[in-house]
PDB file of C-alpha atoms in Angstrom:
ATOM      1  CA  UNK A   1     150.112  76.890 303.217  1.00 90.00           C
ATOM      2  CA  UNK A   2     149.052  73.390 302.094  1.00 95.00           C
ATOM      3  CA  UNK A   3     147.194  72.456 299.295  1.00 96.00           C
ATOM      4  CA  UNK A   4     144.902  69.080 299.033  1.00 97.00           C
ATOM      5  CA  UNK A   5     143.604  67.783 295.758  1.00 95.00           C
ATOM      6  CA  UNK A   6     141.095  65.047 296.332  1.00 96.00           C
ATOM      7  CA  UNK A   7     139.607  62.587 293.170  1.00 95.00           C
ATOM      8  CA  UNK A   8     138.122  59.304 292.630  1.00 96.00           C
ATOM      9  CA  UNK A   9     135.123  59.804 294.039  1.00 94.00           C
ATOM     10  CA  UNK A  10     131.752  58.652 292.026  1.00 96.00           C
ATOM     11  CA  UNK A  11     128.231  56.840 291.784  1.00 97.00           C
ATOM     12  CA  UNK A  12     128.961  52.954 291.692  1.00 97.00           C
ATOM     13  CA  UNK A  13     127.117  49.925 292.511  1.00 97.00           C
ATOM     14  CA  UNK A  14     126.918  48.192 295.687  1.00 98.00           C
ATOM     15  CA  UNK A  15     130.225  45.404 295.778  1.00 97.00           C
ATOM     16  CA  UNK A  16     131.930  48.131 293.476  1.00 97.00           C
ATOM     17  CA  UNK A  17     135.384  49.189 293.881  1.00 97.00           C
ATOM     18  CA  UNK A  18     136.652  52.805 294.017  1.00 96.00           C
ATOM     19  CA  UNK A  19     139.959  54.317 294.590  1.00 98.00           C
ATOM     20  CA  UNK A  20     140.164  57.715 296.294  1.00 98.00           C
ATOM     21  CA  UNK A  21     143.369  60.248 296.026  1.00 98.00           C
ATOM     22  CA  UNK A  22     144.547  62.846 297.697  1.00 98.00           C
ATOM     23  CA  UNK A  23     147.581  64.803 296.687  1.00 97.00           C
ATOM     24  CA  UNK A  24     149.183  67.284 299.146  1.00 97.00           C
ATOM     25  CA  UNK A  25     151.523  70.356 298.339  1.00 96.00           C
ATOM     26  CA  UNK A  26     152.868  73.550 299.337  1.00 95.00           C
ATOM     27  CA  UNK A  27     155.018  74.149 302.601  1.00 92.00           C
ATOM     28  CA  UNK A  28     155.993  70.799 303.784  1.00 94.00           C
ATOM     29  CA  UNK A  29     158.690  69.340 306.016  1.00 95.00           C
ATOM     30  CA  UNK A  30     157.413  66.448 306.398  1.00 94.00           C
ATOM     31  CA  UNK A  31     154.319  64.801 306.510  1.00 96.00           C
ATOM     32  CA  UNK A  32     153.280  63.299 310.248  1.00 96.00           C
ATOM     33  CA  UNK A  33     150.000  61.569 309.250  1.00 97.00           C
ATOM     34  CA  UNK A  34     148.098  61.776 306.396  1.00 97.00           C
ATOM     35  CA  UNK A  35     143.738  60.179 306.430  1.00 97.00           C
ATOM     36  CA  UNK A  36     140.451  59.691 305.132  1.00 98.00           C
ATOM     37  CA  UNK A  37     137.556  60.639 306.388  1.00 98.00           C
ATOM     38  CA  UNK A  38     133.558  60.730 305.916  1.00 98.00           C
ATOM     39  CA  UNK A  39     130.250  62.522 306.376  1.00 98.00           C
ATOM     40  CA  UNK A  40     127.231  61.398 305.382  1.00 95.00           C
ATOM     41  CA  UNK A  41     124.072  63.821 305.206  1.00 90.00           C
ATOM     42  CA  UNK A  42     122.762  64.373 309.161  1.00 93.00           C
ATOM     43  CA  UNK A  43     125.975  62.637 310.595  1.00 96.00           C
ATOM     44  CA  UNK A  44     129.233  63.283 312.005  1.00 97.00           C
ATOM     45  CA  UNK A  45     132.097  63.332 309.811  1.00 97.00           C
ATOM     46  CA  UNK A  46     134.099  60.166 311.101  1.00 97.00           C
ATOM     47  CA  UNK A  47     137.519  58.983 310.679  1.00 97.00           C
ATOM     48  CA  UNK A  48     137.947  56.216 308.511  1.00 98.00           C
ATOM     49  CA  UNK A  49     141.550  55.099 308.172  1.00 98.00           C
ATOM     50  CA  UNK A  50     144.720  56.776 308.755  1.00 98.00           C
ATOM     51  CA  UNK A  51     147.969  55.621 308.124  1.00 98.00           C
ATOM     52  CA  UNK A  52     151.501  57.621 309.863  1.00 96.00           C
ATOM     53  CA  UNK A  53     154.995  58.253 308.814  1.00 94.00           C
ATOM     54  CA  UNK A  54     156.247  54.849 309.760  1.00 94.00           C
ATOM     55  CA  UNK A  55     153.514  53.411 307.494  1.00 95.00           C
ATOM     56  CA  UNK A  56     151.205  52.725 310.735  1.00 97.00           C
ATOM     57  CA  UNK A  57     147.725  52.214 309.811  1.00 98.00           C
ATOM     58  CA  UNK A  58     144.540  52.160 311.418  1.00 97.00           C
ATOM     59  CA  UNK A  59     140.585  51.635 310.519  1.00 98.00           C
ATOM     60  CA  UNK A  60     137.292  52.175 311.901  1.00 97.00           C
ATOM     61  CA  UNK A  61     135.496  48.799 312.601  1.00 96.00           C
ATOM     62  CA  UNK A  62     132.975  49.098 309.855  1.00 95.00           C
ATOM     63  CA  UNK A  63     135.538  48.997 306.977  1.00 96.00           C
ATOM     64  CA  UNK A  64     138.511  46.557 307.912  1.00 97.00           C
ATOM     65  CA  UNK A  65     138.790  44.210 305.468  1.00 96.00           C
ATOM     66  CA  UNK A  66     136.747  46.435 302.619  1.00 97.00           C
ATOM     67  CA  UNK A  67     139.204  49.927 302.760  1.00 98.00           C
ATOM     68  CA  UNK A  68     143.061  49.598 302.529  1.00 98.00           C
ATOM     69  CA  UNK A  69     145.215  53.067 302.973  1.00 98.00           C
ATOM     70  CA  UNK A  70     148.584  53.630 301.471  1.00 97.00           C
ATOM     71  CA  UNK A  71     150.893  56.233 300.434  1.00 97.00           C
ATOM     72  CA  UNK A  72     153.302  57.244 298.024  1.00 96.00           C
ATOM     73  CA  UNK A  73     155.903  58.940 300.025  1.00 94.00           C
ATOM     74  CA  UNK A  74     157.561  60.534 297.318  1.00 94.00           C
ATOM     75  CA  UNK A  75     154.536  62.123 296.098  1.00 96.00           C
ATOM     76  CA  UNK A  76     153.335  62.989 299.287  1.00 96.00           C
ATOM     77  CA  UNK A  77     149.861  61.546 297.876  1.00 97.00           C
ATOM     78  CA  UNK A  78     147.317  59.277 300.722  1.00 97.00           C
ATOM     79  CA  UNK A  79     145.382  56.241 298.467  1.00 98.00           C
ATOM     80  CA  UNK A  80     142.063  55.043 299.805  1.00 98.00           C
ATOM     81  CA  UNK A  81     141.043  51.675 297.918  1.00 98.00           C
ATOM     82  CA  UNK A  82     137.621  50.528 298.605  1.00 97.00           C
ATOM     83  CA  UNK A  83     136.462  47.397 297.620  1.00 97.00           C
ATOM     84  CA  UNK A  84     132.714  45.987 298.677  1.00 97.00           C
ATOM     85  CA  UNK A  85     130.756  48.996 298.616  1.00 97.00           C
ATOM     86  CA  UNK A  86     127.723  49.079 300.604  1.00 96.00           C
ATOM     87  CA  UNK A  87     125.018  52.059 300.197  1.00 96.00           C
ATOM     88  CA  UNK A  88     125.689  52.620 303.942  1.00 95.00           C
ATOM     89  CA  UNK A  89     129.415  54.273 302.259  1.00 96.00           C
ATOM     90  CA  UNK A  90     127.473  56.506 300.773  1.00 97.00           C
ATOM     91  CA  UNK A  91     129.275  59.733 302.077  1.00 98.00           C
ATOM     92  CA  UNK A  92     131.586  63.067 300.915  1.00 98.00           C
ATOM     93  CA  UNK A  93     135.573  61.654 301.630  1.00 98.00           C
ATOM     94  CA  UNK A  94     137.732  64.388 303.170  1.00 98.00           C
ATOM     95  CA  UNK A  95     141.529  63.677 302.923  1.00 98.00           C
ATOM     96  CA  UNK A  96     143.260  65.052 306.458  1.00 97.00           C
ATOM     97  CA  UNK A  97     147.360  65.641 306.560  1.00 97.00           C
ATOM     98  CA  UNK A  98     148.728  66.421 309.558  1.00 97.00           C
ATOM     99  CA  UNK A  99     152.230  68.283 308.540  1.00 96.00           C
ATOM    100  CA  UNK A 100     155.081  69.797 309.655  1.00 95.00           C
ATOM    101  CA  UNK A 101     156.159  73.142 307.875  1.00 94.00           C
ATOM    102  CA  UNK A 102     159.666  74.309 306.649  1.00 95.00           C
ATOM    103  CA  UNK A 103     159.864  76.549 310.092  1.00 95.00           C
ATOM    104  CA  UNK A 104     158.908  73.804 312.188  1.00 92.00           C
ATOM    105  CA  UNK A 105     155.417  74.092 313.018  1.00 94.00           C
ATOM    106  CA  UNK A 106     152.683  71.621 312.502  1.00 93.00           C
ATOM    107  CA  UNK A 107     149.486  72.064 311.105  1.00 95.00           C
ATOM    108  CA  UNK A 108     146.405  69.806 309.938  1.00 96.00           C
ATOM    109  CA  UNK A 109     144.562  70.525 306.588  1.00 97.00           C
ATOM    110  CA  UNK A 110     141.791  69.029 304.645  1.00 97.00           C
ATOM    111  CA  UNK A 111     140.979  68.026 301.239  1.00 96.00           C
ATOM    112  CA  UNK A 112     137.707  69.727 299.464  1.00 95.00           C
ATOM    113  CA  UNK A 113     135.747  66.404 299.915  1.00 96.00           C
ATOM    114  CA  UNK A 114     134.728  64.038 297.083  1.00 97.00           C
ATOM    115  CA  UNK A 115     131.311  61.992 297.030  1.00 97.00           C
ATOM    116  CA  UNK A 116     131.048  58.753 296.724  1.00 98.00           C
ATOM    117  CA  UNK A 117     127.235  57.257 296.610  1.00 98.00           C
ATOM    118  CA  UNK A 118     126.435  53.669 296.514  1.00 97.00           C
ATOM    119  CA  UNK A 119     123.469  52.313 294.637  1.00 97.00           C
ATOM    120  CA  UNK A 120     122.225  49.187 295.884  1.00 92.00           C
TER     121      UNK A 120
END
C-alpha cells in the first residue's frame, strides 16, 4: 500500500501564489510518475501537470506559464507552485503517483484532495 499526504491548499486572492504538496509512502520501488490534478464542482477532474522519473514534465494549456511541477526525489514528495491565480482555479487538487512496488507491480494512487478557492 501507498500512502499520499496532500497540503497547501487554501482561500487566496486572485494573482496569489500557493504551493501544493504531496508526500508519498509505503511500498515503493520506485516512483514512475508522480501529478496534480483538479475538479471543480459539476466538472471533470482534469490533469493538470505531471512530471516522470527522468524529470519530464507536462501541462494542460490553461496553466503553462502560471503552475510549475517539481520533485524531491529523495523524499519521494510532487511540488505544485502556482503563481497568478485566477477564480477559474478554483478547484479540490488530487496528487496522482503512478508506482512500482517492492514485488514488481505497478499501481496508481491518489492523494485525499486539497481545495484551493480563488477570490477575485
Amino acid at each position: 500500500q501507498v500512502q499520499l499526504v496532500e497540503s497547501g491548499g487554501g482561500l487566496v486572492q486572485a494573482g496569489g501564489s500557493l504551493r501544493l504538496s504531496c508526500a508519498a509512502s509505503g511500498s515503493i520501488r520506485s516512483i514512475n510518475s508522480m501529478g496534480w490534478y483538479r475538479q471543480a464542482p459539476g466538472k471533470q477532474r482534469e490533469l493538470v501537470a505531471a512530471i516522470t522519473s527522468s524529470g519530464r514534465t507536462n501541462y494542460v494549456d490553461s496553466v503553462k506559464g502560471r503552475f510549475t511541477i517539481s520533485r524531491d526525489v529523495a523524499r519521494n514528495t510532487v511540488y505544485l507552485q502556482i503563481h497568478s491565480l485566477k477564480p477559474e482555479d478554483t478547484s479540490v487538487y488530487y496528487c496522482n503517483v503512478q508506482v512500482t512496488d517492492p514485488f514488481g507491480y505497478g499501481g496508481g494512487y491518489w492523494g485525499q484532495g486539497t481545495l484551493v478557492t480563488v477570490s477575485s
